[in-house]
Tab-separated table of C-alpha atoms and ligand atoms in Angstrom:
chain	number	residue	atom	x	y	z
F	51	MET	CA	-41.003	-150.333	98.507
F	52	SER	CA	-41.421	-146.773	97.710
F	53	SER	CA	-43.777	-144.825	95.644
F	54	GLY	CA	-43.068	-143.424	91.939
F	55	ASP	CA	-44.247	-140.224	89.994
F	56	GLU	CA	-44.780	-140.115	85.934
F	57	GLY	CA	-42.437	-142.856	83.971
F	58	LEU	CA	-39.815	-142.927	87.072
F	59	LEU	CA	-39.825	-145.411	89.666
F	60	THR	CA	-38.099	-145.160	93.046
F	61	LEU	CA	-36.509	-148.820	94.752
F	62	THR	CA	-34.763	-149.074	97.335
F	63	ILE	CA	-31.466	-151.623	96.817
F	64	LYS	CA	-30.206	-153.465	99.904
F	65	MET	CA	-27.441	-154.827	101.312
F	66	ARG	CA	-25.435	-156.161	103.590
F	67	VAL	CA	-22.624	-154.422	105.133
F	68	SER	CA	-19.599	-154.701	107.061
F	69	PRO	CA	-17.600	-151.769	108.961
F	70	GLU	CA	-13.725	-152.396	109.570
F	71	PRO	CA	-13.668	-154.317	112.961
F	72	SER	CA	-12.277	-151.611	114.851
F	73	LEU	CA	-14.643	-149.335	113.632
F	74	PHE	CA	-17.266	-150.856	114.880
F	75	LYS	CA	-17.360	-149.790	118.383
F	76	GLU	CA	-17.609	-145.883	116.869
F	77	LEU	CA	-19.769	-146.479	113.948
F	78	VAL	CA	-22.516	-147.748	116.511
F	79	SER	CA	-22.085	-145.073	119.293
F	80	LEU	CA	-22.672	-142.220	115.886
F	81	MET	CA	-25.782	-143.999	114.335
F	82	LYS	CA	-26.969	-144.224	118.019
F	83	ARG	CA	-26.569	-140.200	118.796
F	84	TYR	CA	-28.331	-140.022	114.775
F	85	ARG	CA	-31.249	-141.819	115.904
F	86	GLU	CA	-31.586	-139.458	119.475
F	87	ALA	CA	-30.704	-136.557	117.219
F	88	LEU	CA	-33.308	-137.572	115.085
F	89	ASN	CA	-35.873	-137.794	117.205
F	90	HIS	CA	-35.215	-134.768	118.484
F	91	ALA	CA	-34.874	-132.850	115.705
F	92	ILE	CA	-38.163	-133.625	113.958
F	93	LYS	CA	-40.270	-132.797	117.409
F	94	VAL	CA	-38.657	-129.535	116.769
F	95	VAL	CA	-39.330	-129.342	113.326
F	96	ILE	CA	-43.253	-130.319	113.834
F	97	GLU	CA	-43.206	-127.999	117.009
F	98	ASN	CA	-42.523	-124.659	115.423
F	99	LYS	CA	-43.204	-125.898	111.450
F	100	ALA	CA	-39.569	-125.630	110.651
F	101	LEU	CA	-39.886	-127.569	107.826
F	102	SER	CA	-37.161	-125.277	105.501
F	103	LEU	CA	-33.589	-125.924	105.944
F	104	GLY	CA	-33.069	-122.148	106.672
F	105	LYS	CA	-34.931	-122.495	109.672
F	106	ALA	CA	-34.495	-126.054	110.835
F	107	HIS	CA	-30.565	-125.430	110.581
F	108	LYS	CA	-31.194	-122.472	113.024
F	109	LEU	CA	-32.701	-124.318	115.374
F	110	LEU	CA	-30.947	-127.387	115.300
F	111	TYR	CA	-27.865	-127.030	113.891
F	112	SER	CA	-25.304	-126.413	116.743
F	113	ILE	CA	-28.033	-128.418	119.091
F	114	LEU	CA	-27.642	-131.597	117.430
F	115	LYS	CA	-23.820	-130.848	117.497
F	116	GLU	CA	-22.771	-130.138	120.247
F	117	ARG	CA	-25.606	-132.392	122.619
F	118	TYR	CA	-25.295	-135.379	120.057
F	119	GLY	CA	-21.656	-134.951	119.001
F	120	LEU	CA	-23.397	-135.169	115.781
F	121	PRO	CA	-19.620	-133.958	112.946
F	122	SER	CA	-21.264	-131.135	110.906
F	123	LYS	CA	-22.103	-133.230	107.338
F	124	ILE	CA	-23.998	-135.377	109.106
F	125	ALA	CA	-26.054	-133.088	112.033
F	126	ILE	CA	-27.402	-131.253	108.232
F	127	ASP	CA	-28.075	-134.721	106.964
F	128	CYS	CA	-30.318	-135.300	110.412
F	129	TYR	CA	-32.519	-132.265	110.158
F	130	ARG	CA	-32.651	-133.229	106.497
F	131	GLU	CA	-34.031	-136.460	106.749
F	132	ALA	CA	-36.278	-134.608	109.929
F	133	ILE	CA	-37.624	-131.907	107.528
F	134	ALA	CA	-39.054	-134.705	104.931
F	135	ILE	CA	-39.670	-137.105	108.072
F	136	ALA	CA	-42.107	-134.269	108.994
F	137	LYS	CA	-43.595	-133.557	105.850
F	138	SER	CA	-44.661	-136.685	104.862
F	139	TRP	CA	-46.639	-137.152	108.342
F	140	LEU	CA	-47.760	-133.820	107.858
F	141	GLY	CA	-49.653	-134.555	105.269
F	142	ASN	CA	-51.526	-137.770	106.131
F	143	PRO	CA	-54.606	-137.088	106.708
F	144	ASN	CA	-54.827	-140.279	109.393
F	145	ARG	CA	-51.651	-139.555	111.343
F	146	GLY	CA	-51.237	-141.279	114.397
F	147	ARG	CA	-48.470	-140.024	117.103
F	148	VAL	CA	-45.141	-137.789	115.776
F	149	PRO	CA	-42.864	-140.482	114.270
F	150	GLY	CA	-40.085	-141.145	115.883
F	151	ALA	CA	-36.856	-144.170	114.557
F	152	LYS	CA	-35.936	-146.872	117.048
F	153	THR	CA	-33.462	-149.170	114.847
F	154	PRO	CA	-29.611	-146.835	114.937
F	155	ARG	CA	-29.151	-145.616	111.808
F	156	LEU	CA	-27.827	-142.869	109.171
F	157	TRP	CA	-29.017	-140.887	107.057
F	158	LEU	CA	-26.734	-140.111	103.975
F	159	THR	CA	-27.010	-137.697	100.523
F	160	ASN	CA	-25.127	-138.733	98.306
F	161	LYS	CA	-21.538	-137.660	97.225
F	162	TYR	CA	-21.328	-136.212	99.507
F	163	SER	CA	-21.922	-138.218	102.840
F	164	TYR	CA	-21.336	-141.664	100.996
F	165	ARG	CA	-20.130	-143.155	98.093
F	166	VAL	CA	-19.744	-146.660	96.844
F	167	ARG	CA	-16.442	-147.595	95.495
F	168	ASP	CA	-15.414	-151.094	94.085
F	169	SER	CA	-16.959	-153.576	96.680
F	170	TYR	CA	-17.555	-150.869	99.971
F	171	VAL	CA	-18.923	-147.961	100.726
F	172	GLU	CA	-17.276	-145.088	101.684
F	173	ILE	CA	-18.848	-143.273	104.396
F	174	LEU	CA	-18.078	-139.600	105.544
F	175	GLY	CA	-15.851	-139.179	109.233
F	176	GLY	CA	-13.389	-142.687	107.796
F	177	PHE	CA	-15.479	-145.392	107.759
F	178	ARG	CA	-14.931	-148.314	105.367
F	179	LEU	CA	-18.029	-151.301	104.787
F	180	ARG	CA	-17.406	-153.953	102.897
F	181	ILE	CA	-20.364	-154.933	100.693
F	182	ILE	CA	-21.486	-158.115	101.432
F	183	GLY	CA	-24.205	-159.235	98.615
F	184	TRP	CA	-26.717	-156.658	96.251
F	185	ASP	CA	-28.938	-157.045	93.184
F	186	LYS	CA	-26.928	-155.474	90.500
F	187	ARG	CA	-29.359	-155.544	88.312
F	188	TYR	CA	-29.658	-151.555	88.969
F	189	ASP	CA	-26.042	-151.301	88.934
F	190	ALA	CA	-26.383	-148.731	85.188
F	191	TYR	CA	-28.969	-146.553	87.546
F	192	PRO	CA	-27.669	-143.586	89.647
F	193	ASN	CA	-27.287	-143.798	93.810
F	194	GLY	CA	-29.365	-141.309	95.590
F	195	ASP	CA	-29.783	-140.995	99.351
F	196	ALA	CA	-29.274	-143.790	101.661
F	197	ILE	CA	-30.050	-145.490	104.846
F	198	LEU	CA	-27.471	-147.455	107.265
F	199	LEU	CA	-29.232	-149.306	109.735
F	200	PHE	CA	-27.922	-150.892	112.362
F	201	LYS	CA	-30.671	-153.997	113.073
F	202	ASP	CA	-29.848	-157.472	115.004
F	203	GLY	CA	-26.348	-156.965	115.255
F	204	LYS	CA	-25.924	-156.602	111.134
F	205	PHE	CA	-25.640	-153.200	108.977
F	206	ILE	CA	-28.187	-152.913	106.115
F	207	LEU	CA	-27.668	-150.120	103.922
F	208	GLY	CA	-30.752	-149.350	101.479
F	209	ILE	CA	-30.100	-146.697	98.608
F	210	SER	CA	-32.628	-145.309	96.396
F	211	LYS	CA	-32.475	-145.763	92.782
F	212	ARG	CA	-34.981	-143.893	90.160
F	213	VAL	CA	-35.479	-146.337	87.644
F	214	PRO	CA	-37.744	-145.630	84.348
F	215	LYS	CA	-40.911	-148.030	85.181
F	216	PRO	CA	-41.481	-150.957	82.781
F	217	ALA	CA	-44.531	-149.923	80.000
F	218	LYS	CA	-47.558	-151.821	80.856
F	219	TYR	CA	-49.284	-154.486	78.262
F	220	ILE	CA	-53.138	-154.030	76.422
F	221	PRO	CA	-54.633	-156.829	79.112
F	222	ARG	CA	-55.635	-159.554	77.513
F	223	GLY	CA	-58.764	-159.690	81.074
F	224	ILE	CA	-58.939	-159.378	84.087
F	225	LEU	CA	-58.337	-160.931	87.435
F	226	ALA	CA	-60.255	-159.922	90.360
F	227	VAL	CA	-58.416	-159.568	93.535
F	228	ASP	CA	-61.555	-159.691	96.394
F	229	ILE	CA	-59.789	-159.174	99.872
F	230	ASN	CA	-62.386	-160.252	103.347
F	231	GLU	CA	-60.928	-161.180	106.364
F	232	LYS	CA	-60.482	-164.865	106.099
F	233	HIS	CA	-59.268	-165.072	102.866
F	234	ILE	CA	-58.888	-163.327	99.304
F	235	ALA	CA	-60.167	-165.002	96.655
F	236	VAL	CA	-58.670	-164.001	93.201
F	237	GLY	CA	-60.305	-164.896	89.370
F	238	ASN	CA	-62.420	-163.919	86.802
F	239	SER	CA	-65.525	-165.721	85.117
F	240	LYS	CA	-62.515	-168.305	83.681
F	241	THR	CA	-61.053	-169.279	87.038
F	242	GLU	CA	-60.448	-168.737	90.984
F	243	HIS	CA	-58.241	-168.591	93.989
F	244	ARG	CA	-58.498	-168.319	97.142
F	245	PHE	CA	-55.587	-167.760	99.406
F	246	GLU	CA	-55.318	-167.651	103.445
F	247	THR	CA	-54.786	-163.720	105.445
F	248	ALA	CA	-52.650	-164.185	108.151
F	249	ILE	CA	-54.895	-162.154	110.454
F	250	ARG	CA	-55.494	-165.320	112.497
F	251	ARG	CA	-51.230	-166.310	112.135
F	252	ALA	CA	-51.156	-162.864	113.019
F	253	LEU	CA	-53.589	-162.672	116.431
F	254	HIS	CA	-52.048	-165.702	118.175
F	255	TYR	CA	-49.327	-163.451	118.853
F	256	LYS	CA	-50.684	-160.283	119.706
F	257	HIS	CA	-53.155	-162.137	122.132
F	258	LEU	CA	-49.108	-164.213	123.604
F	259	ALA	CA	-48.636	-160.210	123.641
F	260	GLU	CA	-52.202	-159.120	125.860
F	261	GLU	CA	-51.818	-162.763	128.206
F	262	LEU	CA	-48.344	-161.481	129.130
F	263	GLN	CA	-49.315	-158.067	129.629
F	264	LYS	CA	-52.543	-159.185	132.029
F	265	LYS	CA	-50.070	-161.222	134.519
F	266	TYR	CA	-47.373	-158.865	134.688
F	267	SER	CA	-49.226	-156.047	135.456
F	268	SER	CA	-50.979	-156.925	139.234
F	269	PRO	CA	-49.109	-155.151	142.167
F	270	LYS	CA	-47.164	-158.366	143.433
F	271	CYS	CA	-44.650	-158.331	140.435
F	272	SER	CA	-42.641	-155.182	141.027
F	273	ALA	CA	-39.903	-156.156	140.384
F	274	TRP	CA	-38.254	-153.104	137.299
F	275	LEU	CA	-35.583	-155.798	135.855
F	276	ARG	CA	-38.098	-158.753	135.565
F	277	ARG	CA	-40.209	-156.088	133.926
F	278	ARG	CA	-37.980	-154.891	131.529
F	279	GLY	CA	-37.683	-158.661	130.501
F	280	ILE	CA	-40.688	-159.062	130.146
F	281	LEU	CA	-41.678	-155.502	128.263
F	282	ASN	CA	-39.186	-156.579	125.856
F	283	ARG	CA	-40.809	-160.030	125.516
F	284	VAL	CA	-44.465	-158.470	124.511
F	285	ARG	CA	-42.832	-155.643	122.360
F	286	TYR	CA	-41.231	-158.474	120.161
F	287	PHE	CA	-44.599	-160.723	120.144
F	288	HIS	CA	-46.500	-157.521	118.558
F	289	ARG	CA	-43.478	-157.029	116.203
F	290	LYS	CA	-44.394	-160.658	115.645
F	291	ALA	CA	-47.054	-160.044	114.389
F	292	ARG	CA	-46.453	-157.542	111.990
F	293	ASN	CA	-43.869	-158.717	110.750
F	294	ILE	CA	-46.711	-161.586	109.743
F	295	ILE	CA	-48.907	-159.325	108.372
F	296	GLU	CA	-45.547	-157.258	106.244
F	297	ASP	CA	-44.119	-160.870	105.413
F	298	TRP	CA	-47.786	-162.434	103.306
F	299	ALA	CA	-48.719	-158.949	101.368
F	300	LYS	CA	-45.296	-159.309	100.474
F	301	LYS	CA	-45.618	-162.452	99.030
F	302	THR	CA	-49.110	-162.445	98.068
F	303	SER	CA	-49.026	-159.757	96.139
F	304	TYR	CA	-46.277	-161.149	94.200
F	305	ARG	CA	-47.708	-164.694	93.012
F	306	LEU	CA	-51.045	-162.528	92.188
F	307	VAL	CA	-48.858	-159.825	90.458
F	308	SER	CA	-47.287	-163.103	88.696
F	309	MET	CA	-50.532	-164.722	87.699
F	310	ALA	CA	-51.770	-161.571	85.415
F	311	LYS	CA	-48.686	-161.284	84.360
F	312	GLN	CA	-48.353	-164.613	82.987
F	313	HIS	CA	-51.897	-164.559	81.681
F	314	GLN	CA	-51.431	-160.531	80.458
F	315	TYR	CA	-54.441	-160.111	82.241
F	316	ALA	CA	-54.967	-156.627	84.006
F	317	VAL	CA	-55.181	-156.448	87.898
F	318	ALA	CA	-58.833	-155.066	89.417
F	319	ARG	CA	-58.979	-154.525	93.194
F	320	GLU	CA	-61.383	-152.363	95.262
F	321	TYR	CA	-60.925	-148.645	96.153
F	322	LEU	CA	-59.802	-149.960	100.018
F	323	THR	CA	-59.773	-146.491	102.166
F	324	GLY	CA	-63.386	-146.793	101.855
F	325	LEU	CA	-63.222	-150.647	103.288
F	326	ILE	CA	-61.087	-149.547	105.730
F	327	GLU	CA	-63.103	-146.499	106.914
F	328	SER	CA	-65.551	-148.750	107.434
F	329	VAL	CA	-63.902	-151.514	109.496
F	330	ARG	CA	-62.480	-148.764	111.186
F	331	LYS	CA	-65.590	-148.011	112.356
F	332	LEU	CA	-65.553	-151.100	114.944
F	333	PRO	CA	-64.964	-152.153	117.812
F	334	LYS	CA	-60.678	-151.283	118.490
F	335	GLU	CA	-59.385	-154.968	118.724
F	336	HIS	CA	-56.371	-156.532	117.553
F	337	ARG	CA	-58.385	-157.990	115.278
F	338	VAL	CA	-59.680	-155.158	113.716
F	339	GLY	CA	-56.344	-153.871	113.686
F	340	LEU	CA	-54.248	-156.609	111.785
F	341	THR	CA	-57.306	-156.462	109.523
F	342	ILE	CA	-57.328	-152.825	108.392
F	343	LEU	CA	-53.176	-153.649	108.696
F	344	SER	CA	-53.282	-156.288	106.143
F	345	TYR	CA	-56.110	-154.393	103.434
F	346	ARG	CA	-52.939	-151.654	103.620
F	347	ARG	CA	-50.406	-153.354	103.617
F	348	LEU	CA	-51.393	-155.739	99.949
F	349	GLU	CA	-53.377	-152.456	98.305
F	350	GLN	CA	-49.352	-151.052	98.106
F	351	TRP	CA	-47.363	-153.972	97.408
F	352	ILE	CA	-49.854	-155.174	95.138
F	353	ASP	CA	-50.138	-151.406	93.511
F	354	TRP	CA	-45.503	-151.196	93.149
F	355	GLN	CA	-45.145	-155.007	92.485
F	356	CYS	CA	-47.767	-153.868	88.851
F	357	GLU	CA	-45.845	-151.340	89.182
F	358	LYS	CA	-42.967	-152.934	89.299
F	359	ASN	CA	-43.484	-155.327	86.577
F	360	GLY	CA	-45.476	-153.480	84.003
F	361	VAL	CA	-48.931	-155.109	84.859
F	362	PRO	CA	-51.878	-152.286	84.170
F	363	ILE	CA	-53.881	-151.676	88.073
F	364	ILE	CA	-57.639	-151.407	87.634
F	365	VAL	CA	-59.580	-149.760	91.587
F	366	VAL	CA	-62.960	-149.851	91.522
F	367	GLU	CA	-65.557	-148.352	93.631
F	368	PRO	CA	-65.943	-150.902	96.305
F	369	ARG	CA	-70.099	-150.440	96.769
F	370	GLY	CA	-72.484	-153.722	96.801
F	371	THR	CA	-69.692	-155.639	95.065
F	372	SER	CA	-71.098	-158.617	96.709
F	373	ILE	CA	-74.313	-158.044	96.024
F	374	ALA	CA	-75.251	-157.665	92.810
F	375	CYS	CA	-75.709	-160.745	90.068
F	376	PRO	CA	-72.941	-160.489	87.796
F	377	MET	CA	-74.863	-161.899	84.985
F	378	CYS	CA	-78.235	-159.275	85.180
F	379	SER	CA	-77.715	-157.125	88.063
F	380	SER	CA	-80.510	-157.813	89.381
F	381	LYS	CA	-81.050	-157.652	93.396
F	382	LEU	CA	-78.894	-161.026	95.073
F	383	ILE	CA	-80.870	-163.104	97.684
F	384	GLU	CA	-79.085	-165.714	100.669
F	385	ASN	CA	-79.679	-168.934	99.370
F	386	GLY	CA	-78.170	-171.620	102.056
F	387	TYR	CA	-75.020	-169.508	104.378
F	388	ARG	CA	-72.398	-167.430	102.489
F	389	ARG	CA	-74.504	-168.629	99.304
F	390	LEU	CA	-76.679	-166.111	97.466
F	391	ARG	CA	-79.014	-166.407	94.167
F	392	CYS	CA	-80.936	-164.340	91.551
F	393	SER	CA	-84.315	-164.268	91.248
F	394	ARG	CA	-84.298	-162.828	88.265
F	395	CYS	CA	-82.195	-165.517	86.354
F	396	GLY	CA	-81.158	-167.900	88.901
F	397	PHE	CA	-77.580	-167.840	88.830
F	398	GLU	CA	-75.929	-168.592	91.684
F	399	ALA	CA	-72.626	-168.997	93.855
F	400	ASP	CA	-70.943	-168.035	96.999
F	401	ARG	CA	-70.396	-164.310	98.303
F	402	ASP	CA	-66.827	-164.497	97.419
F	403	THR	CA	-66.952	-165.810	93.189
F	404	LEU	CA	-69.993	-163.039	92.956
F	405	ALA	CA	-67.569	-160.782	94.436
F	406	VAL	CA	-64.739	-161.623	92.391
F	407	LEU	CA	-67.560	-161.652	89.375
F	408	ASN	CA	-68.094	-157.987	89.846
F	409	ILE	CA	-65.029	-156.683	90.715
F	410	GLU	CA	-64.261	-158.276	87.440
F	411	ARG	CA	-67.242	-156.272	85.416
F	412	ARG	CA	-66.807	-153.029	86.760
F	413	ALA	CA	-63.341	-153.172	85.601
F	414	LEU	CA	-64.436	-154.102	82.214
F	415	VAL	CA	-66.420	-151.777	82.129
F	416	GLN	CA	-64.325	-148.828	83.495
F	417	MET	CA	-61.411	-150.179	80.905
F	418	TRP	CA	-63.144	-150.741	77.843
F	419	GLY	CA	-66.976	-148.129	79.059
F	420	ALA	CA	-68.702	-151.139	77.812
F	421	LEU	CA	-69.965	-155.101	79.262
F	422	THR	CA	-68.220	-157.492	77.241
F	423	PRO	CA	-70.761	-160.276	78.692
F	424	LEU	CA	-70.427	-162.994	80.492
F	425	ASN	CA	-70.142	-166.589	80.094
F	426	ALA	CA	-72.430	-167.994	82.697
F	427	SER	CA	-70.800	-171.907	80.896
F	428	GLN	CA	-67.056	-170.645	82.066
F	429	MET	CA	-68.572	-170.591	86.236
F	430	THR	CA	-67.785	-174.611	85.735
F	431	ASP	CA	-64.452	-173.700	85.795
F	432	VAL	CA	-64.534	-171.947	89.102
F	433	SER	CA	-61.833	-174.267	90.963
F	434	PRO	CA	-60.766	-173.197	94.631
F	435	ASN	CA	-56.753	-173.881	95.002
F	436	ARG	CA	-57.287	-175.308	98.334
C	1015	ZN	ZN1	-78.791	-162.317	87.937
């Protein structure tokens, strides 16, 4: 996944590649040195604000070659990547720790440091890797820069491509998406579906990690090697939790964007940054962290799927989506658990249905500049799919 700009979309085409056995060790060693060199270069670039190639070259080129043993061209790729990472980190107002690479890798400039020939990728330094399988749909578009990763014993090459964005259709209606901690309600005045979130599943692994950490932080346990094993296990659990969220966000966004495309609807979602800010004020618990991560990843994946599939997207302000009556805009009053009722027109529904209807309504206003009247009788069609 990646962002695009006017008219073009940047895709990363991933493929498994495999080096000749005799060069396996040498390549992995180079990629490990590159990772260390990159982490060093990121720090230097940020500390010295060396965001230009000239400045970075002066500060880093000889160190990257001598201390990390990188070939000349790869040393240049290395500080170029460091500049790109530093720029995006500095440009993020919510930046956390200085970013760093964990996986052995190589950043490759198109044509200079790598090229694709038949079913092989050739990398500067005499490496030749066989391509095991790839998505041939984008073969017609020129290759951009690439990243080679060594993960779980496998080499993965990601080549970036710029492809034209598909044209967006004129929507026949709205598919509103409401997100809360337990589930996602997707629908409009004619239909409604609910998807579970993955927060509970991910939380399970966060708790496992926490228990292990507690158990082995007692003074009784001091064997370093054993701790190291435990530490890896703890990290594994954290990673597992994040992967569950990512996988869920990807699949859920795909399902709901496909649904929108099938019916030629525009997808309407709330402006999530505000929601995230309000969640951020809660105590720092795993649940809160995972909720923020879920919102953010789902938001990004929905937008991406929409761009990729030519589905129009409408972002509405989140304020009060479940407070106002979707029929007459009057204030709603509580009427039992998670249910609300309008004192003026008598309309009644649960919170999530209300949120969906209100998002739909706001999106219609935003799109047409006027309200398309909703028909209350259509509410009988509401059918949660789980
Ligand atoms: Zn009402």
